[in-house]
CSV table of C-alpha atoms in Angstrom, one decimal:
chain,number,residue,atom,x,y,z
A,1,GLY,CA,0.0,-0.1,0.0
A,2,VAL,CA,2.8,2.2,1.1
A,3,GLN,CA,4.6,1.7,-2.5
A,4,MET,CA,1.2,2.2,-4.3
A,5,ALA,CA,1.2,5.6,-2.9
A,6,LEU,CA,4.5,6.6,-3.1
A,7,LYS,CA,4.4,5.4,-7.0
A,8,VAL,CA,1.3,7.9,-7.4
A,9,LEU,CA,2.8,10.7,-5.6
A,10,ARG,CA,5.9,10.6,-7.5
A,11,ASP,CA,3.8,10.7,-10.6
A,12,TYR,CA,2.1,13.6,-9.5
A,13,TYR,CA,4.7,15.7,-8.5
A,14,SER,CA,7.3,14.9,-11.4
A,15,GLU,CA,6.8,17.0,-14.5
A,16,GLY,CA,5.0,15.8,-17.7
A,17,SER,CA,3.3,12.7,-15.9
A,18,PHE,CA,-0.2,14.3,-15.9
A,19,LEU,CA,-1.8,16.3,-18.7
A,20,GLN,CA,-1.4,20.0,-18.1
A,21,GLN,CA,-4.4,21.2,-16.1
A,22,PRO,CA,-6.1,24.1,-17.7
A,23,ALA,CA,-4.7,27.6,-16.0
A,24,THR,CA,-8.0,27.9,-14.1
A,25,SER,CA,-7.0,25.2,-11.7
A,26,THR,CA,-7.6,26.3,-8.0
A,27,HIS,CA,-4.4,24.8,-6.5
A,28,SER,CA,-0.9,24.3,-7.5
A,29,LYS,CA,1.5,21.7,-6.8
A,30,SER,CA,3.8,22.4,-4.0
A,31,SER,CA,7.1,20.4,-4.8
A,32,SER,CA,8.6,21.0,-1.2
A,33,ALA,CA,5.7,19.8,0.6
A,34,GLY,CA,5.7,17.0,-2.1
A,35,GLY,CA,9.0,16.0,-1.4
A,36,SER,CA,8.7,15.9,2.5
A,37,ILE,CA,5.5,13.5,2.2
A,38,ILE,CA,7.5,11.4,-0.1
A,39,SER,CA,10.3,11.1,2.3
A,40,ILE,CA,8.2,10.5,5.3
A,41,LEU,CA,6.4,7.7,3.2
A,42,GLU,CA,10.0,6.6,2.1
A,43,VAL,CA,11.2,6.0,5.7
A,44,ALA,CA,7.6,4.3,6.4
A,45,GLU,CA,8.0,2.0,3.7
A,46,SER,CA,11.8,1.3,5.3
A,47,ASP,CA,10.4,0.8,8.5
A,48,PHE,CA,7.7,-1.7,7.3
A,49,SER,CA,10.2,-3.4,5.2
A,50,LYS,CA,12.4,-3.9,8.3
A,51,MET,CA,9.8,-4.8,10.7
A,52,LEU,CA,8.7,-7.1,8.0
A,53,THR,CA,12.0,-8.9,7.6
A,54,GLU,CA,12.5,-9.1,11.5
A,55,VAL,CA,9.0,-10.5,11.6
A,56,ARG,CA,9.6,-13.1,9.1
A,57,GLU,CA,12.8,-14.3,10.7
A,58,ASP,CA,11.4,-14.6,14.1
A,59,GLU,CA,8.6,-16.6,12.5
A,60,ALA,CA,10.9,-18.7,10.8
A,61,GLU,CA,12.9,-19.1,14.1
A,62,ALA,CA,9.7,-20.0,15.9
A,63,GLN,CA,8.7,-22.6,13.2
A,64,THR,CA,12.1,-24.5,13.7
A,65,LYS,CA,11.7,-24.4,17.3
A,66,TYR,CA,8.2,-25.7,17.0
A,67,ASP,CA,9.2,-28.5,14.5
A,68,GLU,CA,12.2,-29.3,16.7
A,69,MET,CA,9.6,-29.4,19.8
A,70,MET,CA,7.1,-31.9,18.1
A,71,GLU,CA,10.2,-34.1,16.9
A,72,GLU,CA,11.2,-34.3,20.5
A,73,ASN,CA,7.6,-34.8,21.3
A,74,LYS,CA,7.0,-37.5,19.0
A,75,LEU,CA,10.1,-39.1,20.3
A,76,GLU,CA,9.1,-39.0,23.8
A,77,THR,CA,5.5,-40.5,23.2
A,78,THR,CA,7.2,-43.2,21.0
A,79,THR,CA,9.6,-43.8,24.2
A,80,LYS,CA,6.9,-43.8,27.0
A,81,SER,CA,4.8,-45.9,24.7
A,82,GLY,CA,7.2,-48.6,24.7
A,83,GLY,CA,7.7,-48.3,28.1
A,84,VAL,CA,4.1,-48.5,28.8
A,85,LYS,CA,4.0,-51.8,26.6
A,86,TYR,CA,6.9,-53.1,28.8
A,87,LYS,CA,5.5,-52.2,32.1
A,88,THR,CA,2.3,-53.8,31.2
A,89,GLN,CA,4.0,-56.7,30.3
A,90,GLU,CA,5.6,-56.8,33.4
A,91,ILE,CA,2.4,-55.9,35.3
A,92,GLY,CA,1.2,-59.3,33.9
A,93,GLN,CA,4.1,-61.3,34.8
A,94,LEU,CA,4.1,-59.8,38.4
A,95,GLU,CA,0.1,-60.7,38.7
A,96,LYS,CA,1.0,-64.3,37.8
A,97,ALA,CA,3.6,-64.5,40.2
A,98,VAL,CA,1.8,-63.2,42.8
A,99,ALA,CA,-1.1,-65.7,42.3
A,100,GLU,CA,1.5,-68.6,42.1
A,101,ASN,CA,3.2,-67.3,45.5
A,102,LYS,CA,0.0,-67.0,47.0
A,103,ASP,CA,-1.0,-70.6,46.1
A,104,SER,CA,2.5,-71.9,47.4
A,105,ARG,CA,2.2,-69.6,50.5
A,106,ASP,CA,-1.3,-71.0,51.7
A,107,GLY,CA,0.3,-74.9,51.1
A,108,VAL,CA,3.3,-73.9,53.2
A,109,SER,CA,1.0,-72.4,56.0
A,110,GLU,CA,-0.9,-75.5,56.3
A,111,GLU,CA,2.0,-77.4,56.8
A,112,LEU,CA,3.6,-74.9,58.9
A,113,ASP,CA,0.2,-75.4,61.2
A,114,ALA,CA,0.4,-79.2,61.3
A,115,VAL,CA,4.5,-79.0,62.2
A,116,LEU,CA,3.5,-76.6,65.0
A,117,GLU,CA,0.3,-78.7,66.3
A,118,TYR,CA,2.9,-81.7,66.2
A,119,LEU,CA,5.4,-79.7,68.2
A,120,SER,CA,2.8,-78.9,70.6
A,121,LYS,CA,1.9,-82.4,71.3
A,122,LEU,CA,5.6,-83.4,71.3
A,123,ASN,CA,6.2,-80.6,73.9
A,124,ASP,CA,3.5,-81.8,76.0
A,125,GLN,CA,5.5,-85.4,75.8
A,126,CYS,CA,8.7,-84.7,76.3
A,127,ILE,CA,9.3,-81.3,78.7
A,128,ALA,CA,8.9,-81.9,82.2
A,129,LYS,CA,7.0,-79.8,83.9
A,130,PRO,CA,8.1,-78.7,87.8
A,131,GLU,CA,5.6,-79.9,90.1
A,132,PRO,CA,4.0,-77.5,92.6
A,133,TYR,CA,5.8,-77.2,95.7
A,134,GLU,CA,2.9,-78.7,97.6
A,135,GLU,CA,2.8,-81.7,95.2
A,136,ARG,CA,6.6,-82.2,95.8
A,137,LYS,CA,5.8,-81.5,99.8
A,138,ARG,CA,3.1,-84.3,99.8
A,139,ARG,CA,5.0,-86.8,97.8
A,140,ARG,CA,8.3,-86.4,100.2
A,141,GLU,CA,5.6,-87.0,102.8
A,142,ALA,CA,4.4,-90.0,101.5
A,143,GLU,CA,7.9,-91.5,100.7
A,144,LEU,CA,9.1,-90.8,104.3
A,145,GLU,CA,6.0,-92.5,105.7
A,146,GLY,CA,7.0,-95.6,103.3
A,147,LEU,CA,10.6,-95.6,104.2
A,148,LYS,CA,9.5,-95.5,108.1
A,149,ASN,CA,6.8,-98.3,107.3
A,150,ALA,CA,9.7,-100.2,105.8
A,151,LEU,CA,12.0,-99.6,108.4
A,152,ASP,CA,9.3,-101.2,110.8
A,153,ILE,CA,9.0,-103.9,109.0
A,154,LEU,CA,12.6,-104.5,108.8
A,155,GLU,CA,13.3,-104.2,112.2
A,156,GLY,CA,10.4,-106.4,113.0
A,157,GLU,CA,11.5,-109.2,110.6
A,158,ALA,CA,15.3,-108.6,111.8
A,159,ILE,CA,14.3,-109.3,115.5
A,160,GLY,CA,12.4,-112.4,114.0
A,161,PHE,CA,15.3,-113.6,112.2
A,162,LEU,CA,17.7,-112.9,114.9
A,163,SER,CA,15.6,-114.9,117.3
A,164,VAL,CA,15.1,-117.9,114.6
A,165,LYS,CA,18.7,-117.9,114.4
A,166,ALA,CA,19.4,-117.8,117.9
A,167,VAL,CA,16.8,-120.8,118.6
A,168,ARG,CA,18.7,-122.9,116.0
A,169,ARG,CA,21.9,-122.3,117.6
A,170,HIS,CA,20.7,-123.5,120.7
A,171,THR,CA,19.5,-126.4,119.7
């Protein structure tokens, strides 16, 4: 748009480009004002061109960064998808191992319960339990009573044996 305006103004202010207007024209060309307008438009065109070049460079750089980022994202997505596939397989294997180990644990638990029950029975049979004091005292008193009875019997027999022996000697 600025280039087109410059072309029109240059054509207008240049000599002989338009047909000569009749002398009754109400205005006249001011070449100095036209020159300043043209110079302002040329500066604007230069600025627009410079900004357009910068914008295009920025856009190209942004597009390059975007393309790189999309490539990285694509690679990451592929990598993570593979990871998900591997992890899914691993989950299946672990679930299978858990089920097998649970069955094995149940069997071992039953076996352990049976062994502990058997051990309890053996402990009841094999481990000597201390008797209470009253029971030991009662047994000792009964034993002492029995020994006293035995002593009395033996003393009575010894007297009877000695008297039988003494009678035999005298005869």
